[in-house]
C-alpha cells in the first residue's frame, strides 16, 4: 500500500555504531502483535490484567469505525451529527471559542494551524468561506488572556446582534473537572448567557460540550439540555482523542474534510497492521528512535520545516511526554520550527551534546501559490543572484544544507516526508505517531496509557486553593 507520508531514516542509520533496524525486527513485530492483541482484548470487553490498566486502545480502530457508521447511516451517525452541528454553527455565528487543555486542545490547535489560512482570524467572513473565527481558551491559567477575550465577546442583550457579532462556545473536557477548562467555561457561560439569555433556546444551541460519560460537565450538559453535545468514548485517552469529537468537531467547524482525515488515520492503521519492518513507518520510526536512544540520543527533536506544523509538533510533545515519561524512562521530545530555530537552537544541534536524534518533517509541496524572489534595478541587498527562485527553492536549499552540516559531524537525522499538508496526510501523521508511541511503550515495558504523574500538581493546587 503506498502512502503520502514516508519515513526515510537512511541518513541516521548510516551513522549507527552498532545494531540495525533488521536486528530489531523480532522485537518490533512482538510489540506490534501486543498492541494489536490489546485492541482485540479491549474490543472484546474481556478482563484487562492489572499490569495493563489503563488500556486505552480504543483509538486504533476508531477512525475506521466512525467511517463505517457514517457509510451505513450518514445523518444518524456520530460523524453525520458532528458535520450537521458544525454546519449549524458556521451559519449561526462568526466566532467559536474552543475551551480545552492538553489532549482536549492540542489536536484541534494542530489541525487549525496545519490546514487553515495562517491569518484565518484576520480575514473577512467571505474570505474565510463563512467559517467562524476561532479562539482557544481554557488551556492555561492566564488572567490577561482571559480578560482580553472576555472583553471582545458580546455579553449582554444590548450588544449588537449582527451575524458578525454572534459567537458560540465548544467546551471540551473528558473528565469534565479540569480546573483550567472549568474555570474558563464558567466565565464564558456568564458572558454567553448574558448575551443570548440564560435558559433561552438560542443559548442552548450556542454551547456545545464534548465530554465523557460521567463528570461535572456531563451533569451540566444534562441539566442545561444543550441542543448538541458529543461523547468522548471510554477507552480513548485524552492525548489519543484527536479522531473523536475532540478534534473532529473543531475541524468540521473550520470547514475541514473530516472524512479524509479519518481515512488517512485508517489507512495508516492498515499499513501498520500489514507492512514489514523496513516498509512500515510506525515500526521503522519506533525502531530507529529506540536504537538511537540506546546510544545516548535521549532527546528527540521534531524539526518541522514551516510554521504550519509547529502545533502538530507540540501535540507530539505531549503525546510522547505523557505516554512514555514514566518510571524514569522515556525520551524527551522537543519541537523546533526551521529555519526559524536554526537562529536560536541550531548552534547546539550542530556542536552541543550528542544526545539528539533529529526527525525532519518535510512537506514536499506548498499549499499556496509559489512566491518568487523579484529582481530589483538596484541590488543593494545582493539578492538579485536569487531572482526567479521561489521561497520553496530557498527552503529546500536550507533543508539540504542543514542536513549536510549535521551529517558532516555525524549527527543523526531522519526524514518524515509528506507529499502535501492535507487532511489525509495529517490523518496519517497523527495516527502514525500515536501508534508508534504505543508500540514503543510495549517495546520498553512502559504502559503508554494513563498519566499518573500529573495528579500531584493538581491535588496540591486544589489543596492550596482551599478544596479538600
Ligand atoms: O492526555 C490526557 O489525558 C490529558 O492530557 C488530558 O487530555 C488533559 O489533562 C485534559 O483533561 P480533560 O479532557 O479531562 O479536561
Short mmCIF file of C-alpha atoms and ligand atoms in Angstrom, two decimals:
data_model
loop_
_atom_site.label_atom_id
_atom_site.label_comp_id
_atom_site.label_asym_id
_atom_site.label_seq_id
_atom_site.Cartn_x
_atom_site.Cartn_y
_atom_site.Cartn_z
CA UNK A 1 0.00 0.00 0.00
CA UNK A 2 1.50 3.38 -0.93
CA UNK A 3 1.41 6.26 1.50
CA UNK A 4 1.54 10.04 1.08
CA UNK A 5 3.64 10.02 4.24
CA UNK A 6 7.06 8.35 4.01
CA UNK A 7 9.70 7.77 6.63
CA UNK A 8 13.30 7.74 5.43
CA UNK A 9 15.85 7.13 8.20
CA UNK A 10 18.75 6.22 5.86
CA UNK A 11 20.98 9.14 6.91
CA UNK A 12 20.60 8.28 10.59
CA UNK A 13 21.05 4.55 10.04
CA UNK A 14 24.31 5.09 8.18
CA UNK A 15 25.73 6.53 11.42
CA UNK A 16 24.71 3.71 13.76
CA UNK A 17 27.61 2.48 15.91
CA UNK A 18 26.04 -0.89 16.43
CA UNK A 19 22.74 -2.66 15.81
CA UNK A 20 20.43 -2.18 12.84
CA UNK A 21 16.74 -1.88 12.17
CA UNK A 22 16.74 -5.50 10.96
CA UNK A 23 18.21 -6.66 14.28
CA UNK A 24 15.14 -5.23 16.00
CA UNK A 25 12.64 -6.91 13.67
CA UNK A 26 11.61 -9.61 16.11
CA UNK A 27 11.09 -7.19 18.99
CA UNK A 28 9.20 -4.72 16.83
CA UNK A 29 6.94 -7.45 15.49
CA UNK A 30 6.29 -8.61 19.05
CA UNK A 31 5.42 -5.06 20.15
CA UNK A 32 3.05 -4.73 17.19
CA UNK A 33 1.44 -8.06 18.00
CA UNK A 34 0.96 -6.97 21.61
CA UNK A 35 -0.53 -3.63 20.53
CA UNK A 36 -3.00 -5.40 18.24
CA UNK A 37 -3.82 -8.06 20.82
CA UNK A 38 -4.62 -5.22 23.23
CA UNK A 39 -7.11 -3.87 20.68
CA UNK A 40 -8.81 -7.28 20.50
CA UNK A 41 -8.90 -7.53 24.28
CA UNK A 42 -10.27 -4.02 24.58
CA UNK A 43 -12.97 -4.61 21.96
CA UNK A 44 -13.98 -7.97 23.41
CA UNK A 45 -14.70 -6.32 26.77
CA UNK A 46 -12.61 -9.08 28.40
CA UNK A 47 -10.87 -8.69 31.74
CA UNK A 48 -7.81 -6.46 31.48
CA UNK A 49 -4.86 -7.68 33.59
CA UNK A 50 -3.86 -5.19 36.31
CA UNK A 51 -0.47 -4.62 34.69
CA UNK A 52 -2.22 -3.35 31.55
CA UNK A 53 -4.54 -0.90 33.32
CA UNK A 54 -5.48 1.53 31.97
CA UNK A 55 -5.83 0.06 28.48
CA UNK A 56 -6.98 2.91 26.24
CA UNK A 57 -6.56 1.03 22.97
CA UNK A 58 -9.86 2.32 21.54
CA UNK A 59 -8.19 4.96 19.37
CA UNK A 60 -6.67 2.40 17.00
CA UNK A 61 -9.82 1.26 15.20
CA UNK A 62 -11.98 4.29 15.98
CA UNK A 63 -11.37 6.19 12.69
CA UNK A 64 -12.49 3.15 10.67
CA UNK A 65 -15.48 2.58 12.96
CA UNK A 66 -16.65 6.19 12.52
CA UNK A 67 -16.31 5.95 8.74
CA UNK A 68 -18.21 2.66 8.62
CA UNK A 69 -21.03 4.03 10.76
CA UNK A 70 -21.24 7.07 8.51
CA UNK A 71 -21.42 4.91 5.42
CA UNK A 72 -24.25 2.86 6.93
CA UNK A 73 -26.30 5.85 8.12
CA UNK A 74 -24.86 9.25 7.20
CA UNK A 75 -27.26 11.53 9.05
CA UNK A 76 -27.78 9.27 12.09
CA UNK A 77 -24.10 8.53 12.64
CA UNK A 78 -21.87 10.42 15.04
CA UNK A 79 -19.87 11.79 12.12
CA UNK A 80 -23.08 12.97 10.48
CA UNK A 81 -24.13 14.72 13.69
CA UNK A 82 -20.72 16.38 14.03
CA UNK A 83 -20.93 17.64 10.45
CA UNK A 84 -24.51 18.91 10.94
CA UNK A 85 -23.64 20.73 14.19
CA UNK A 86 -20.58 22.29 12.57
CA UNK A 87 -22.70 23.48 9.62
CA UNK A 88 -25.24 24.99 12.00
CA UNK A 89 -22.57 26.84 13.97
CA UNK A 90 -20.91 28.10 10.80
CA UNK A 91 -24.22 29.56 9.67
CA UNK A 92 -25.19 30.96 13.10
CA UNK A 93 -22.06 32.64 14.48
CA UNK A 94 -18.86 34.38 13.47
CA UNK A 95 -16.65 33.28 16.38
CA UNK A 96 -16.32 29.98 18.18
CA UNK A 97 -14.45 29.88 21.48
CA UNK A 98 -12.85 26.45 21.89
CA UNK A 99 -12.20 25.54 25.52
CA UNK A 100 -9.93 22.65 26.48
CA UNK A 101 -6.42 21.76 27.59
CA UNK A 102 -3.85 19.02 26.90
CA UNK A 103 -5.38 16.27 24.81
CA UNK A 104 -8.62 18.24 24.74
CA UNK A 105 -6.92 21.15 23.00
CA UNK A 106 -3.67 20.36 21.22
CA UNK A 107 -5.11 18.28 18.38
CA UNK A 108 -7.65 20.94 17.41
CA UNK A 109 -4.94 23.57 17.52
CA UNK A 110 -2.65 21.40 15.39
CA UNK A 111 -5.38 20.90 12.78
CA UNK A 112 -6.21 24.60 12.75
CA UNK A 113 -2.60 25.64 12.20
CA UNK A 114 -1.80 22.93 9.68
CA UNK A 115 -4.85 23.21 7.49
CA UNK A 116 -6.33 26.70 7.79
CA UNK A 117 -5.17 30.01 6.36
CA UNK A 118 -2.29 31.27 8.54
CA UNK A 119 -4.17 34.54 9.10
CA UNK A 120 -7.61 32.94 9.34
CA UNK A 121 -9.00 35.13 12.12
CA UNK A 122 -7.92 38.30 10.37
CA UNK A 123 -9.73 37.55 7.09
CA UNK A 124 -13.18 38.88 6.21
CA UNK A 125 -16.02 36.39 6.65
CA UNK A 126 -16.27 35.98 2.87
CA UNK A 127 -12.53 35.30 2.57
CA UNK A 128 -12.90 32.73 5.35
CA UNK A 129 -15.59 30.93 3.29
CA UNK A 130 -18.10 31.77 6.04
CA UNK A 131 -16.04 29.82 8.56
CA UNK A 132 -16.12 31.42 12.03
CA UNK A 133 -13.06 32.82 13.71
CA UNK A 134 -11.76 30.56 16.44
CA UNK A 135 -10.29 31.48 19.81
CA UNK A 136 -8.64 28.91 22.07
CA UNK A 137 -9.05 29.28 25.82
CA UNK A 138 -9.24 27.12 28.91
CA UNK A 139 -5.72 25.92 28.06
CA UNK A 140 -3.94 27.87 30.78
CA UNK A 141 -4.47 29.95 33.88
CA UNK A 142 -3.87 33.41 32.49
CA UNK A 143 -5.77 36.41 33.73
CA UNK A 144 -4.74 38.74 30.92
CA UNK A 145 -5.55 36.32 28.10
CA UNK A 146 -8.95 35.51 29.58
CA UNK A 147 -9.72 39.14 30.28
CA UNK A 148 -8.78 40.16 26.73
CA UNK A 149 -11.04 37.51 25.18
CA UNK A 150 -13.95 38.28 27.51
CA UNK A 151 -13.51 41.94 26.63
CA UNK A 152 -14.07 41.14 22.92
CA UNK A 153 -17.16 38.95 23.34
CA UNK A 154 -20.66 40.46 23.35
CA UNK A 155 -22.10 39.71 26.79
CA UNK A 156 -25.42 41.48 27.24
CA UNK A 157 -28.76 41.65 25.39
CA UNK A 158 -27.89 45.22 24.38
CA UNK A 159 -24.85 44.16 22.40
CA UNK A 160 -25.11 44.13 18.57
CA UNK A 161 -26.87 41.07 17.05
CA UNK A 162 -25.39 41.01 13.54
CA UNK A 163 -24.03 37.66 12.37
CA UNK A 164 -20.51 39.09 12.64
CA UNK A 165 -21.10 39.70 16.38
CA UNK A 166 -22.61 36.36 17.29
CA UNK A 167 -20.50 33.70 19.00
CA UNK A 168 -20.69 30.21 20.39
CA UNK A 169 -18.51 28.07 22.60
CA UNK A 170 -17.40 24.44 22.39
CA UNK A 171 -16.20 23.15 25.75
CA UNK A 172 -14.06 20.01 25.63
CA UNK A 173 -13.09 18.03 28.72
CA UNK A 174 -13.18 14.28 29.08
CA UNK A 175 -13.15 14.28 32.87
CA UNK A 176 -15.32 17.39 32.96
CA UNK A 177 -13.44 18.58 36.01
CA UNK A 178 -10.14 20.02 34.75
CA UNK A 179 -9.64 23.29 36.57
CA UNK A 180 -8.32 25.40 33.69
CA UNK A 181 -11.16 24.46 31.35
CA UNK A 182 -13.87 24.51 34.02
CA UNK A 183 -12.85 27.98 35.12
CA UNK A 184 -12.83 29.32 31.57
CA UNK A 185 -16.20 27.67 30.90
CA UNK A 186 -17.75 29.29 33.94
CA UNK A 187 -16.58 32.67 32.71
CA UNK A 188 -17.72 32.04 29.12
CA UNK A 189 -21.09 30.85 30.40
CA UNK A 190 -21.60 34.02 32.35
CA UNK A 191 -20.81 36.01 29.24
CA UNK A 192 -22.76 33.97 26.70
CA UNK A 193 -25.80 33.64 29.00
CA UNK A 194 -25.75 37.43 29.33
CA UNK A 195 -25.82 37.75 25.54
CA UNK A 196 -28.39 35.16 24.46
CA UNK A 197 -30.33 34.96 27.75
CA UNK A 198 -29.90 32.26 30.41
CA UNK A 199 -32.19 29.31 29.75
CA UNK A 200 -33.14 30.51 26.24
CA UNK A 201 -33.41 28.07 23.34
CA UNK A 202 -30.91 30.15 21.45
CA UNK A 203 -28.37 29.79 24.28
CA UNK A 204 -28.85 26.02 24.27
CA UNK A 205 -27.72 25.98 20.66
CA UNK A 206 -24.65 28.11 21.33
CA UNK A 207 -22.92 25.93 23.91
CA UNK A 208 -21.66 22.57 22.65
CA UNK A 209 -19.98 20.30 25.22
CA UNK A 210 -17.71 17.42 24.25
CA UNK A 211 -17.22 15.28 27.34
CA UNK A 212 -17.04 11.81 28.89
CA UNK A 213 -19.98 9.75 30.05
CA UNK A 214 -19.71 10.98 33.64
CA UNK A 215 -18.41 14.07 35.41
CA UNK A 216 -19.38 17.63 36.24
CA UNK A 217 -19.53 18.80 32.62
CA UNK A 218 -21.77 15.84 31.79
CA UNK A 219 -24.10 16.82 34.64
CA UNK A 220 -24.20 20.46 33.48
CA UNK A 221 -24.90 19.28 29.92
CA UNK A 222 -27.81 17.11 31.02
CA UNK A 223 -29.25 19.74 33.31
CA UNK A 224 -28.97 22.62 30.82
CA UNK A 225 -30.25 20.49 27.91
CA UNK A 226 -27.77 21.85 25.39
CA UNK A 227 -29.01 21.15 21.87
CA UNK A 228 -25.86 19.35 20.70
CA UNK A 229 -23.23 17.53 22.66
CA UNK A 230 -20.76 14.78 21.86
CA UNK A 231 -19.20 11.95 23.85
CA UNK A 232 -15.55 11.12 24.35
CA UNK A 233 -15.63 7.34 24.50
CA UNK A 234 -14.25 5.38 27.42
CA UNK A 235 -11.10 3.64 26.29
CA UNK A 236 -9.72 6.60 24.33
CA UNK A 237 -7.34 8.70 26.41
CA UNK A 238 -7.08 12.49 26.08
CA UNK A 239 -3.89 12.65 24.02
CA UNK A 240 -5.18 9.83 21.79
CA UNK A 241 -8.54 11.53 21.17
CA UNK A 242 -7.86 13.71 18.13
CA UNK A 243 -10.08 11.45 15.97
CA UNK A 244 -13.05 11.68 18.33
CA UNK A 245 -15.33 14.72 18.54
CA UNK A 246 -12.46 16.35 20.49
CA UNK A 247 -10.61 17.03 17.23
CA UNK A 248 -13.34 16.35 14.70
CA UNK A 249 -15.91 18.91 15.84
CA UNK A 250 -13.43 21.83 15.81
CA UNK A 251 -12.08 20.57 12.47
CA UNK A 252 -15.57 20.37 10.98
CA UNK A 253 -16.40 23.87 12.25
CA UNK A 254 -13.27 25.02 10.43
CA UNK A 255 -14.66 23.50 7.25
CA UNK A 256 -12.06 20.74 7.07
CA UNK A 257 -12.78 17.41 5.40
CA UNK A 258 -13.00 15.21 8.46
CA UNK A 259 -13.77 12.10 6.43
CA UNK A 260 -10.42 12.49 4.62
CA UNK A 261 -8.73 12.99 7.99
CA UNK A 262 -10.22 9.77 9.32
CA UNK A 263 -9.41 7.95 6.09
CA UNK A 264 -5.76 8.97 6.48
CA UNK A 265 -5.74 7.59 10.02
CA UNK A 266 -7.46 4.35 8.98
CA UNK A 267 -5.00 3.91 6.08
CA UNK A 268 -2.08 4.32 8.48
CA UNK A 269 -3.56 1.69 10.80
CA UNK A 270 -3.88 -0.72 7.85
CA UNK A 271 -0.27 -0.10 6.88
CA UNK A 272 0.83 -0.61 10.48
CA UNK A 273 -1.00 -3.92 10.64
CA UNK A 274 0.38 -5.36 7.43
CA UNK A 275 3.71 -3.85 6.34
CA UNK A 276 7.00 -5.48 7.31
CA UNK A 277 9.82 -3.73 9.19
CA UNK A 278 11.67 -1.65 6.61
CA UNK A 279 8.41 -0.61 4.93
CA UNK A 280 6.31 0.20 7.96
CA UNK A 281 6.54 3.88 9.03
CA UNK A 282 5.26 3.11 12.53
CA UNK A 283 7.65 0.23 13.24
CA UNK A 284 10.57 1.87 11.44
CA UNK A 285 10.19 5.16 13.30
CA UNK A 286 9.87 3.34 16.61
CA UNK A 287 12.87 1.16 15.89
CA UNK A 288 15.14 4.00 14.79
CA UNK A 289 14.21 6.14 17.82
CA UNK A 290 14.83 3.15 20.10
CA UNK A 291 18.21 2.30 18.56
CA UNK A 292 19.45 5.86 18.90
CA UNK A 293 18.07 6.31 22.40
CA UNK A 294 20.08 3.25 23.42
CA UNK A 295 23.15 5.02 22.05
CA UNK A 296 22.53 8.17 24.07
CA UNK A 297 20.06 10.14 21.92
CA UNK A 298 17.64 10.81 24.77
CA UNK A 299 16.34 13.98 23.14
CA UNK A 300 14.03 13.55 20.22
CA UNK A 301 13.83 16.61 18.05
CA UNK A 302 10.93 17.01 15.67
CA UNK A 303 12.25 19.53 13.21
CA UNK A 304 9.30 20.98 11.32
CA UNK A 305 10.20 22.92 8.19
CA UNK A 306 7.46 25.55 8.00
CA UNK A 307 5.34 27.33 10.54
CA UNK A 308 2.12 25.40 9.99
CA UNK A 309 3.35 22.20 11.65
CA UNK A 310 4.56 23.72 14.91
CA UNK A 311 1.33 22.95 16.77
CA UNK A 312 1.39 19.40 15.37
CA UNK A 313 4.86 19.10 16.90
CA UNK A 314 3.62 20.41 20.22
CA UNK A 315 0.81 17.85 20.07
CA UNK A 316 3.52 15.17 19.70
CA UNK A 317 5.48 16.68 22.61
CA UNK A 318 2.50 15.98 24.84
CA UNK A 319 1.88 12.54 23.37
CA UNK A 320 5.42 11.33 23.96
CA UNK A 321 5.93 13.05 27.32
CA UNK A 322 2.72 11.84 28.95
CA UNK A 323 2.83 8.38 27.42
CA UNK A 324 6.43 7.31 27.99
CA UNK A 325 7.77 9.75 30.59
CA UNK A 326 7.29 7.18 33.36
CA UNK A 327 9.46 5.07 35.67
CA UNK A 328 12.38 7.42 34.94
CA UNK A 329 12.29 6.40 31.27
CA UNK A 330 11.14 7.98 28.02
CA UNK A 331 12.91 10.25 25.54
CA UNK A 332 12.42 14.00 25.83
CA UNK A 333 10.59 15.47 22.83
CA UNK A 334 11.37 18.95 21.53
CA UNK A 335 9.66 20.58 18.59
CA UNK A 336 11.53 23.10 16.53
CA UNK A 337 10.42 25.17 13.56
CA UNK A 338 13.06 25.76 10.93
CA UNK A 339 14.56 27.79 9.55
CA UNK A 340 13.40 29.97 12.47
CA UNK A 341 15.09 27.95 15.21
CA UNK A 342 18.34 27.50 13.32
CA UNK A 343 18.92 31.02 14.61
CA UNK A 344 18.31 30.02 18.20
CA UNK A 345 18.91 26.30 18.71
CA UNK A 346 20.93 25.44 15.60
CA UNK A 347 24.30 26.00 17.30
CA UNK A 348 23.50 23.39 19.94
CA UNK A 349 22.27 20.87 17.39
CA UNK A 350 25.48 21.23 15.41
CA UNK A 351 28.03 21.29 18.23
CA UNK A 352 26.28 20.59 21.56
CA UNK A 353 25.90 17.29 23.44
CA UNK A 354 25.50 14.22 21.27
CA UNK A 355 22.14 13.39 22.83
CA UNK A 356 19.75 14.14 19.95
CA UNK A 357 18.01 12.33 17.13
CA UNK A 358 16.57 14.82 14.65
CA UNK A 359 13.47 13.89 12.67
CA UNK A 360 12.78 16.40 9.92
CA UNK A 361 9.16 16.82 8.93
CA UNK A 362 9.38 17.92 5.31
CA UNK A 363 6.40 18.94 3.21
CA UNK A 364 7.12 18.34 -0.46
CA UNK A 365 4.69 20.89 -1.91
CA UNK A 366 3.21 24.22 -0.92
CA UNK A 367 -0.48 24.89 -0.28
CA UNK A 368 -0.36 28.49 -1.56
CA UNK A 369 0.98 29.70 -4.92
CA UNK A 370 4.76 29.99 -5.12
CA UNK A 371 6.32 33.29 -4.09
CA UNK A 372 9.27 34.24 -6.30
CA UNK A 373 12.25 36.43 -5.47
CA UNK A 374 11.88 39.63 -7.57
CA UNK A 375 14.74 41.34 -9.42
CA UNK A 376 15.41 44.92 -8.31
CA UNK A 377 17.02 47.59 -10.50
CA UNK A 378 19.19 48.45 -7.54
CA UNK A 379 20.70 45.33 -5.96
CA UNK A 380 21.71 46.84 -2.62
CA UNK A 381 20.70 43.73 -0.66
CA UNK A 382 22.58 41.48 -3.10
CA UNK A 383 19.58 39.23 -3.70
CA UNK A 384 19.42 39.62 -7.49
CA UNK A 385 21.51 36.44 -7.76
CA UNK A 386 18.46 34.58 -6.45
CA UNK A 387 15.93 36.42 -8.64
CA UNK A 388 13.47 33.98 -10.17
CA UNK A 389 13.96 31.38 -7.43
CA UNK A 390 10.99 30.57 -5.26
CA UNK A 391 10.76 30.69 -1.47
CA UNK A 392 10.43 26.89 -1.68
CA UNK A 393 13.77 26.73 -3.53
CA UNK A 394 15.33 28.67 -0.66
CA UNK A 395 13.75 26.33 1.89
CA UNK A 396 14.93 23.21 0.01
CA UNK A 397 18.46 24.59 -0.02
CA UNK A 398 18.23 25.27 3.71
CA UNK A 399 16.97 21.74 4.42
CA UNK A 400 19.71 20.16 2.34
CA UNK A 401 22.36 22.49 3.71
CA UNK A 402 21.37 21.88 7.32
CA UNK A 403 21.29 18.11 6.95
CA UNK A 404 24.63 18.10 5.18
CA UNK A 405 26.04 20.15 8.06
CA UNK A 406 24.71 17.65 10.60
CA UNK A 407 25.95 14.68 8.56
CA UNK A 408 29.36 16.34 8.34
CA UNK A 409 29.75 15.99 12.09
CA UNK A 410 27.95 12.63 12.40
CA UNK A 411 24.70 13.98 13.85
CA UNK A 412 21.79 11.61 13.09
CA UNK A 413 18.83 12.85 11.04
CA UNK A 414 15.81 11.06 9.61
CA UNK A 415 13.11 12.46 7.32
CA UNK A 416 9.34 12.21 7.57
CA UNK A 417 8.19 13.28 4.12
CA UNK A 418 4.68 14.50 3.40
CA UNK A 419 3.58 14.95 -0.20
CA UNK A 420 1.36 17.87 0.89
CA UNK A 421 -0.35 19.10 4.02
CA UNK A 422 -3.87 17.79 3.51
CA UNK A 423 -6.50 16.30 5.78
CA UNK A 424 -5.49 12.85 4.55
CA UNK A 425 -1.76 13.24 5.21
CA UNK A 426 -2.38 14.85 8.59
CA UNK A 427 -4.63 11.90 9.47
CA UNK A 428 -1.76 9.58 8.58
CA UNK A 429 0.73 11.70 10.53
CA UNK A 430 -1.23 11.77 13.80
CA UNK A 431 -2.14 8.08 13.68
CA UNK A 432 1.43 7.09 12.84
CA UNK A 433 2.81 8.90 15.88
CA UNK A 434 0.08 7.62 18.22
CA UNK A 435 0.72 4.04 17.10
CA UNK A 436 4.49 4.49 17.33
CA UNK A 437 4.18 5.80 20.88
CA UNK A 438 2.15 2.79 21.96
CA UNK A 439 4.47 0.33 20.20
CA UNK A 440 7.48 1.97 21.83
CA UNK A 441 5.81 1.70 25.22
CA UNK A 442 5.32 -2.03 24.68
CA UNK A 443 8.92 -2.34 23.46
CA UNK A 444 10.39 -0.76 26.60
CA UNK A 445 7.84 -2.19 29.05
CA UNK A 446 6.03 1.06 29.88
CA UNK A 447 2.24 1.33 29.82
CA UNK A 448 1.76 4.18 27.30
CA UNK A 449 -1.76 4.89 28.55
CA UNK A 450 -2.64 6.93 31.65
CA UNK A 451 -0.67 9.84 33.13
CA UNK A 452 -0.49 9.23 36.90
CA UNK A 453 2.33 11.76 37.25
CA UNK A 454 0.15 14.79 36.55
CA UNK A 455 -2.10 14.18 39.56
CA UNK A 456 0.33 15.53 42.19
CA UNK A 457 0.31 19.13 40.96
CA UNK A 458 -3.49 19.08 40.58
CA UNK A 459 -4.02 17.85 44.15
CA UNK A 460 -1.61 20.42 45.53
CA UNK A 461 -3.21 23.27 43.59
CA UNK A 462 -6.67 22.38 44.88
CA UNK A 463 -5.41 21.99 48.44
CA UNK A 464 -3.72 25.39 48.28
CA UNK A 465 -6.90 26.93 46.83
CA UNK A 466 -8.77 25.53 49.79
CA UNK A 467 -10.56 22.47 48.44
CA UNK A 468 -10.12 19.10 50.19
O1 LIG B 1 -3.88 13.01 27.73
C1 LIG B 1 -4.60 13.30 28.67
O2 LIG B 1 -5.42 12.51 29.14
C2 LIG B 1 -4.53 14.69 29.31
O3 LIG B 1 -3.59 15.49 28.70
C3 LIG B 1 -5.89 15.37 29.22
O4 LIG B 1 -6.27 15.47 27.86
C4 LIG B 1 -5.89 16.74 29.85
O5 LIG B 1 -5.44 16.68 31.17
C5 LIG B 1 -7.30 17.35 29.83
O6 LIG B 1 -8.19 16.51 30.50
P1 LIG B 1 -9.75 16.64 30.35
O7 LIG B 1 -10.11 16.37 28.94
O8 LIG B 1 -10.30 15.64 31.28
O9 LIG B 1 -10.13 18.06 30.74
#
